[in-house]
Structures are given as structure tokens and as C-alpha cells.
């Protein structure tokens, strides 16, 4: 009787879940668009003629179908940042990792389910620096019959933080890669596509404004879509309560400032409980790398009460290098264990990895002149392996077709090749530690293996906070700290009860972070720094998760119309 009872129960659960699920279908037309920012016209690449691109709104359990038409002059792919992509890795999007690009004039349909996630995610181009202007929000609400685990907001609004160049971002990246030097900094930051009114040389006629009703509570979905900037975000005279991060519920965390790295999302509740007036929402960089030039501008939007005074109030943002505030925010979030999507932290670890992350250099090349440190090319690595994208076939297709030879290797190491005083600035320019071999090396994992990874920041070239993003999974943040990780004493501080879940985490400047995840999704999953300046330098690797031996744990073939490299 047991099998039949199980079958009936499974069917009832399936129909119960299916009853509220829908297919949400839309199209992206990606092409050139002329916009005016900072008092000048600029041609950008954009989706559906807007910056940011369209917000996609779905319910948990829905299937999302997006037809992407590439009418731009560039190769294109779209990544659905934070979506698990269970058995749909072909839709994950990173160019040459899970797919070949959509060529100019081509198209591809992304189709995937949104199961087990409620909150705020986003989508963006994953080809070169196109995501500077090709991005938008992905809002996942509870399915019918389920509620938020917090007070129902009167209204929801999305706050997308971005970065703006008075130039073509692709040209900015290509110019830097040609010389091996760092790219030029952006000219402005933006809130929902607009820099705000803090620019004395250019007073814009457009600034984003959120009208509020006194006494009402709002859910703000904050997304950092910037390429290379982490932000402090505040609203003048208002407190916030964090209730979610990276589409995972958190225990309520009261704060007056949010620190948010590229790729991260933070859901906060805001109650309009101040006297009628205009209040600035403002963001400026958290610049953790000492001595490195950065754009010190502030981007603004306005929170407006009815019958408000004319002059907005500006919040006092933390200093640019306020690491204590950044760490206090990022390390105090905890997971909501009463969430319907919470799973206990796996206690048994199958794969133990200690991975150094940081900058370095690579050889300039014969008869070339390079603009990096010591006349070489700027580089970056994980465990001294500097990642190179394949050229003839995507990693996922090569794994599926078992043609790894000449495309990738599976020798990514569990330990760095050298043991040294990782965070000691006296090693910053030690040339014996700086050279980074270029390789396309992956870490192979058994299906359902539990992986623990300690990400150890280094002081090589300089120390800074690196926002590390893992595709295909959430991970538990067990602990974070400064200095070199202590394998004897630091595990004593691991939170194995209610750690925050994330898909992107800023590894503390001059410090470390311990994360854990279960590799329960077959495919090839990219892990990389979400500072886009560091991605083409090689601060990345990928996990190759094997099939699990059942139809429900086996990678399916690529869908019809899958982009080809040749």
C-alpha cells in the first residue's frame, strides 16, 4: 500500500501546486537607444527601450518564458540572477559558461520555473559589460494562499541602483583589456536610471520620486545593479527593517543604513511616519580598497509626502571607507527558519575547500606594452587559478556532450598552491605571489554533495571587499571575520542554526567568509566576483555537478533553438 499512498499524495501535492501556477510570457527586444543623462545624449544598449529594463512580476511556482531578440550590434546573453534553475541550467545565461551568445540578429527563448523562492531577484546581460544598461527587476510574490511573514505592505516599490558612463561601456572595457590596465571609473550612479540632482554642473529635469501616504508601510525592493560599486543607502530621517535578502526571508533586522554589493538584493519595510516633507533617498560608494581612485558622487531620489515642503532633506551617509558599518550590516542578518522554504543547514560536509581570492598580474606578452602593475596585465584569481572563458563551446554543453578535452579541466584545487600571510599588506607587491596562471579549471562535485568553502581575501595588489556570486544555488553564510581564517578557532563561531542565505556575499576586506551549500542541481554553475572589472581578469571558477542517477537529478538536453557558437 505504501507506494500507492505515496503516489496519491504526490499527485495531490502536484495538483495543489499546479493550481496556482501560471505561465508568464514576455519578450525582450534589445537594441540601441539614445538617452540623455548628465546633460548629454548617449547611445546605450537597452531592453524594450527603457533604462532600467522591464520589471518582471511573477508568483512563486510560476513558469517564466522570455523571448529575447538581439537587435543590438553585440553578442548577448541574459542571466536570471539568483534563480535556482533546477534542471534548466541551459537558461542560466552566462556567456560561454551555460550557452553560446545570441548573435546580433538572433533570438533565444529562456524558459524556467520559479520554485522555492519569494522576494527580489533581477535579470541582466551576462556578456562583457552590457549589463551596465541591460538589466531589470524580477519580483517573485507568494503564490495564491500564501502570505508574507511580515506585515502586509500598503505598496511595493523597486529601487535599482546603477552606474553610468558618459561613454559606451563596451568601449570602456575593451580599452582597458587592450592595455591590461584598470578601466576608467564611471561618471555617475543612478537610482532607477536617473543620477539625481547632486550634480552642480548639470541640474536634471528628472529625478525618481516615490509618493507616500503618511502612516502607511511600504516594501522597498533594493537592487544593486552597478558594475563595480558597492553602496551605502539611506533615506533621510527614516528607519528601515530588513525582511529579505537575495529572495530569502530574514529575521527582521532594524537599521537606518543598507550596505549592498553588486548583484545583491535587500527587501526592507519603510513606514512613512515622519512629518510631511521631502526626504532624499541617497546612495554613495562603500570604497573598501585603500588608495584606489573611485567615483565619489552621490545618487539621489525623493521620498515625497503630500503637501511637502520644497527643499528635500539629505541623509548623512557613512564615510566611503566605513568598513565597521558595512560589516555590522552584512554580518548581522539571519535566516527565518519558519519560512516555508527554509531547509536546515547540512551538518555533514563532503567537500572542504579553502579558496584564496584576490588580484594579481599575468604576462604582458611579447612585444607588447601593458598598463598594469610592473608593466604586466592586471589579473585576478581563485586559488591562483585565473579563469579563462572557453571559445569554441560553452562549459555546460561540453560537459553534457562529454567533450571536456580542449574546453576545460576538472583540477580546480581545494587549497591554494602557497601558504602565506594572506592579509599582510607587506605581501601586496611580492612578485613571487602575484603571477596568476590562466586556466579554465572547474571543480567537479558528486550530486547532492555538501560543499563548505572558506573564501579567504588576500592583500595582493590591494585589499578590498569582493562580492562573490554563485549561480544555481543559495549558500548559507556560516561566519565572517577579518584577518586570516583560523581553522581551529573560527569554526566555533559558525552559525549552524539560522544563518542568512545568499547567492552573493561580500567577502570582508582583509578577511574571510565561510559558506556552505548542497550541490543538488546537476549542471555547470559559475562562481565569480560581481565586480565586473575583476571578471575578465579571471576572478572566477565553476562547479561541475554530476548527475544523480534518477530522471529528477539528470541534466536534460539543451532546448530547441539553443544558440550555437559557430
PDB file of C-alpha atoms in Angstrom, residues 319-473:
ATOM      1  CA  UNK A 319      32.158  57.584   5.224  1.00  0.00           C
ATOM      2  CA  UNK A 320      33.221  55.909   1.988  1.00  0.00           C
ATOM      3  CA  UNK A 321      35.622  53.565   3.792  1.00  0.00           C
ATOM      4  CA  UNK A 322      33.366  52.736   6.758  1.00  0.00           C
ATOM      5  CA  UNK A 323      34.127  49.022   6.944  1.00  0.00           C
ATOM      6  CA  UNK A 324      32.746  48.639  10.510  1.00  0.00           C
ATOM      7  CA  UNK A 325      29.292  49.815   9.340  1.00  0.00           C
ATOM      8  CA  UNK A 326      29.450  47.614   6.247  1.00  0.00           C
ATOM      9  CA  UNK A 327      30.461  44.570   8.291  1.00  0.00           C
ATOM     10  CA  UNK A 328      27.892  45.230  11.017  1.00  0.00           C
ATOM     11  CA  UNK A 329      25.129  45.236   8.425  1.00  0.00           C
ATOM     12  CA  UNK A 330      26.247  42.246   6.375  1.00  0.00           C
ATOM     13  CA  UNK A 331      27.157  40.018   9.326  1.00  0.00           C
ATOM     14  CA  UNK A 332      24.042  40.568  11.447  1.00  0.00           C
ATOM     15  CA  UNK A 333      21.410  39.233   9.059  1.00  0.00           C
ATOM     16  CA  UNK A 334      19.976  35.810   9.934  1.00  0.00           C
ATOM     17  CA  UNK A 335      17.677  33.401   8.144  1.00  0.00           C
ATOM     18  CA  UNK A 336      13.991  32.990   9.005  1.00  0.00           C
ATOM     19  CA  UNK A 337      13.698  29.313   9.943  1.00  0.00           C
ATOM     20  CA  UNK A 338       9.879  29.472   9.931  1.00  0.00           C
ATOM     21  CA  UNK A 339       9.913  30.306   6.221  1.00  0.00           C
ATOM     22  CA  UNK A 340       8.154  27.655   4.112  1.00  0.00           C
ATOM     23  CA  UNK A 341      11.331  27.471   2.020  1.00  0.00           C
ATOM     24  CA  UNK A 342      13.843  27.076   4.833  1.00  0.00           C
ATOM     25  CA  UNK A 343      15.980  23.937   4.931  1.00  0.00           C
ATOM     26  CA  UNK A 344      18.235  23.144   7.900  1.00  0.00           C
ATOM     27  CA  UNK A 345      21.952  23.602   7.400  1.00  0.00           C
ATOM     28  CA  UNK A 346      23.603  20.328   6.306  1.00  0.00           C
ATOM     29  CA  UNK A 347      25.762  19.126   9.180  1.00  0.00           C
ATOM     30  CA  UNK A 348      27.978  16.653   7.313  1.00  0.00           C
ATOM     31  CA  UNK A 349      30.497  18.196   4.901  1.00  0.00           C
ATOM     32  CA  UNK A 350      31.620  16.182   1.875  1.00  0.00           C
ATOM     33  CA  UNK A 351      33.876  18.724   0.181  1.00  0.00           C
ATOM     34  CA  UNK A 352      36.024  21.078   2.255  1.00  0.00           C
ATOM     35  CA  UNK A 353      37.563  23.932   0.285  1.00  0.00           C
ATOM     36  CA  UNK A 354      39.817  26.806   1.302  1.00  0.00           C
ATOM     37  CA  UNK A 355      39.929  29.331  -1.544  1.00  0.00           C
ATOM     38  CA  UNK A 356      42.016  32.477  -1.727  1.00  0.00           C
ATOM     39  CA  UNK A 357      40.588  35.326  -3.784  1.00  0.00           C
ATOM     40  CA  UNK A 358      42.302  38.469  -4.935  1.00  0.00           C
ATOM     41  CA  UNK A 359      44.196  40.358  -7.581  1.00  0.00           C
ATOM     42  CA  UNK A 360      47.441  39.598  -9.361  1.00  0.00           C
ATOM     43  CA  UNK A 361      49.195  40.036 -12.683  1.00  0.00           C
ATOM     44  CA  UNK A 362      49.699  37.994 -15.821  1.00  0.00           C
ATOM     45  CA  UNK A 363      52.336  38.217 -18.505  1.00  0.00           C
ATOM     46  CA  UNK A 364      52.069  41.189 -20.829  1.00  0.00           C
ATOM     47  CA  UNK A 365      53.063  39.285 -23.935  1.00  0.00           C
ATOM     48  CA  UNK A 366      55.928  39.532 -26.364  1.00  0.00           C
ATOM     49  CA  UNK A 367      56.474  42.940 -27.997  1.00  0.00           C
ATOM     50  CA  UNK A 368      53.546  44.450 -26.091  1.00  0.00           C
ATOM     51  CA  UNK A 369      53.300  47.374 -23.703  1.00  0.00           C
ATOM     52  CA  UNK A 370      50.923  46.891 -20.786  1.00  0.00           C
ATOM     53  CA  UNK A 371      49.480  49.286 -18.238  1.00  0.00           C
ATOM     54  CA  UNK A 372      49.184  47.008 -15.226  1.00  0.00           C
ATOM     55  CA  UNK A 373      51.399  46.720 -12.158  1.00  0.00           C
ATOM     56  CA  UNK A 374      55.100  46.104 -13.022  1.00  0.00           C
ATOM     57  CA  UNK A 375      54.291  46.640 -16.692  1.00  0.00           C
ATOM     58  CA  UNK A 376      52.211  43.449 -16.833  1.00  0.00           C
ATOM     59  CA  UNK A 377      48.497  42.819 -17.310  1.00  0.00           C
ATOM     60  CA  UNK A 378      46.125  43.140 -14.381  1.00  0.00           C
ATOM     61  CA  UNK A 379      44.733  39.778 -13.397  1.00  0.00           C
ATOM     62  CA  UNK A 380      42.746  38.087 -10.627  1.00  0.00           C
ATOM     63  CA  UNK A 381      42.363  34.548  -9.383  1.00  0.00           C
ATOM     64  CA  UNK A 382      40.861  31.991  -7.042  1.00  0.00           C
ATOM     65  CA  UNK A 383      43.497  29.702  -5.510  1.00  0.00           C
ATOM     66  CA  UNK A 384      45.887  31.254  -8.016  1.00  0.00           C
ATOM     67  CA  UNK A 385      43.851  29.911 -10.950  1.00  0.00           C
ATOM     68  CA  UNK A 386      42.881  32.819 -13.197  1.00  0.00           C
ATOM     69  CA  UNK A 387      39.756  31.821 -15.109  1.00  0.00           C
ATOM     70  CA  UNK A 388      39.627  31.993 -18.905  1.00  0.00           C
ATOM     71  CA  UNK A 389      36.356  31.580 -20.803  1.00  0.00           C
ATOM     72  CA  UNK A 390      36.341  28.857 -23.466  1.00  0.00           C
ATOM     73  CA  UNK A 391      35.964  29.948 -27.078  1.00  0.00           C
ATOM     74  CA  UNK A 392      34.576  27.069 -29.146  1.00  0.00           C
ATOM     75  CA  UNK A 393      31.899  25.610 -26.861  1.00  0.00           C
ATOM     76  CA  UNK A 394      30.187  26.548 -23.607  1.00  0.00           C
ATOM     77  CA  UNK A 395      31.239  24.702 -20.473  1.00  0.00           C
ATOM     78  CA  UNK A 396      27.765  23.248 -19.958  1.00  0.00           C
ATOM     79  CA  UNK A 397      27.487  21.898 -23.483  1.00  0.00           C
ATOM     80  CA  UNK A 398      30.995  20.447 -23.288  1.00  0.00           C
ATOM     81  CA  UNK A 399      30.096  18.705 -20.019  1.00  0.00           C
ATOM     82  CA  UNK A 400      26.804  17.408 -21.419  1.00  0.00           C
ATOM     83  CA  UNK A 401      28.469  16.075 -24.577  1.00  0.00           C
ATOM     84  CA  UNK A 402      31.481  14.768 -22.643  1.00  0.00           C
ATOM     85  CA  UNK A 403      33.996  16.747 -24.714  1.00  0.00           C
ATOM     86  CA  UNK A 404      35.985  18.330 -21.895  1.00  0.00           C
ATOM     87  CA  UNK A 405      39.279  17.949 -23.769  1.00  0.00           C
ATOM     88  CA  UNK A 406      40.402  21.332 -25.014  1.00  0.00           C
ATOM     89  CA  UNK A 407      37.484  23.101 -23.313  1.00  0.00           C
ATOM     90  CA  UNK A 408      38.041  22.701 -19.571  1.00  0.00           C
ATOM     91  CA  UNK A 409      39.779  20.662 -16.911  1.00  0.00           C
ATOM     92  CA  UNK A 410      38.441  19.489 -13.552  1.00  0.00           C
ATOM     93  CA  UNK A 411      41.518  20.219 -11.492  1.00  0.00           C
ATOM     94  CA  UNK A 412      40.463  23.330  -9.614  1.00  0.00           C
ATOM     95  CA  UNK A 413      42.275  22.887  -6.279  1.00  0.00           C
ATOM     96  CA  UNK A 414      40.747  22.696  -2.811  1.00  0.00           C
ATOM     97  CA  UNK A 415      43.698  24.629  -1.369  1.00  0.00           C
ATOM     98  CA  UNK A 416      45.916  27.465  -2.622  1.00  0.00           C
ATOM     99  CA  UNK A 417      49.332  26.480  -4.016  1.00  0.00           C
ATOM    100  CA  UNK A 418      51.174  28.567  -1.415  1.00  0.00           C
ATOM    101  CA  UNK A 419      50.551  29.164   2.259  1.00  0.00           C
ATOM    102  CA  UNK A 420      51.470  32.724   3.234  1.00  0.00           C
ATOM    103  CA  UNK A 421      50.284  35.576   5.425  1.00  0.00           C
ATOM    104  CA  UNK A 422      47.296  36.226   3.173  1.00  0.00           C
ATOM    105  CA  UNK A 423      46.113  39.583   4.535  1.00  0.00           C
ATOM    106  CA  UNK A 424      49.510  41.118   5.332  1.00  0.00           C
ATOM    107  CA  UNK A 425      49.914  44.276   3.234  1.00  0.00           C
ATOM    108  CA  UNK A 426      53.678  43.729   3.212  1.00  0.00           C
ATOM    109  CA  UNK A 427      52.927  40.984   0.660  1.00  0.00           C
ATOM    110  CA  UNK A 428      50.863  43.242  -1.597  1.00  0.00           C
ATOM    111  CA  UNK A 429      53.597  43.604  -4.228  1.00  0.00           C
ATOM    112  CA  UNK A 430      55.534  40.403  -3.633  1.00  0.00           C
ATOM    113  CA  UNK A 431      56.128  39.397  -7.251  1.00  0.00           C
ATOM    114  CA  UNK A 432      56.686  35.755  -6.293  1.00  0.00           C
ATOM    115  CA  UNK A 433      52.991  35.645  -5.273  1.00  0.00           C
ATOM    116  CA  UNK A 434      51.430  37.850  -7.955  1.00  0.00           C
ATOM    117  CA  UNK A 435      51.709  35.861 -11.184  1.00  0.00           C
ATOM    118  CA  UNK A 436      48.452  34.030 -11.957  1.00  0.00           C
ATOM    119  CA  UNK A 437      48.384  31.160 -14.480  1.00  0.00           C
ATOM    120  CA  UNK A 438      45.476  31.377 -16.935  1.00  0.00           C
ATOM    121  CA  UNK A 439      43.291  28.270 -16.961  1.00  0.00           C
ATOM    122  CA  UNK A 440      39.730  27.024 -17.434  1.00  0.00           C
ATOM    123  CA  UNK A 441      39.630  24.721 -14.434  1.00  0.00           C
ATOM    124  CA  UNK A 442      36.422  23.516 -12.772  1.00  0.00           C
ATOM    125  CA  UNK A 443      35.631  21.750  -9.516  1.00  0.00           C
ATOM    126  CA  UNK A 444      33.721  18.503 -10.053  1.00  0.00           C
ATOM    127  CA  UNK A 445      31.099  17.575  -7.448  1.00  0.00           C
ATOM    128  CA  UNK A 446      29.008  14.492  -6.799  1.00  0.00           C
ATOM    129  CA  UNK A 447      25.288  15.145  -6.919  1.00  0.00           C
ATOM    130  CA  UNK A 448      23.926  16.181  -3.506  1.00  0.00           C
ATOM    131  CA  UNK A 449      27.404  16.658  -2.029  1.00  0.00           C
ATOM    132  CA  UNK A 450      27.633  19.250   0.754  1.00  0.00           C
ATOM    133  CA  UNK A 451      30.319  21.809  -0.001  1.00  0.00           C
ATOM    134  CA  UNK A 452      31.937  24.038   2.585  1.00  0.00           C
ATOM    135  CA  UNK A 453      34.085  26.820   1.214  1.00  0.00           C
ATOM    136  CA  UNK A 454      36.149  29.311   3.168  1.00  0.00           C
ATOM    137  CA  UNK A 455      36.743  32.329   0.950  1.00  0.00           C
ATOM    138  CA  UNK A 456      39.969  33.978   2.087  1.00  0.00           C
ATOM    139  CA  UNK A 457      40.604  37.515   0.891  1.00  0.00           C
ATOM    140  CA  UNK A 458      44.207  38.463   0.208  1.00  0.00           C
ATOM    141  CA  UNK A 459      46.193  41.699   0.286  1.00  0.00           C
ATOM    142  CA  UNK A 460      47.779  41.065  -3.113  1.00  0.00           C
ATOM    143  CA  UNK A 461      47.900  44.352  -5.083  1.00  0.00           C
ATOM    144  CA  UNK A 462      45.432  45.720  -2.516  1.00  0.00           C
ATOM    145  CA  UNK A 463      42.809  44.642  -0.023  1.00  0.00           C
ATOM    146  CA  UNK A 464      39.131  45.138  -0.798  1.00  0.00           C
ATOM    147  CA  UNK A 465      35.717  43.602  -0.318  1.00  0.00           C
ATOM    148  CA  UNK A 466      34.879  41.126  -3.115  1.00  0.00           C
ATOM    149  CA  UNK A 467      31.160  40.350  -3.728  1.00  0.00           C
ATOM    150  CA  UNK A 468      31.206  36.671  -4.695  1.00  0.00           C
ATOM    151  CA  UNK A 469      28.207  35.301  -6.617  1.00  0.00           C
ATOM    152  CA  UNK A 470      27.283  31.623  -7.011  1.00  0.00           C
ATOM    153  CA  UNK A 471      24.944  30.631  -9.843  1.00  0.00           C
ATOM    154  CA  UNK A 472      22.344  27.908  -9.381  1.00  0.00           C
ATOM    155  CA  UNK A 473      22.287  27.810  -5.576  1.00  0.00           C
TER     156      UNK A 473
END
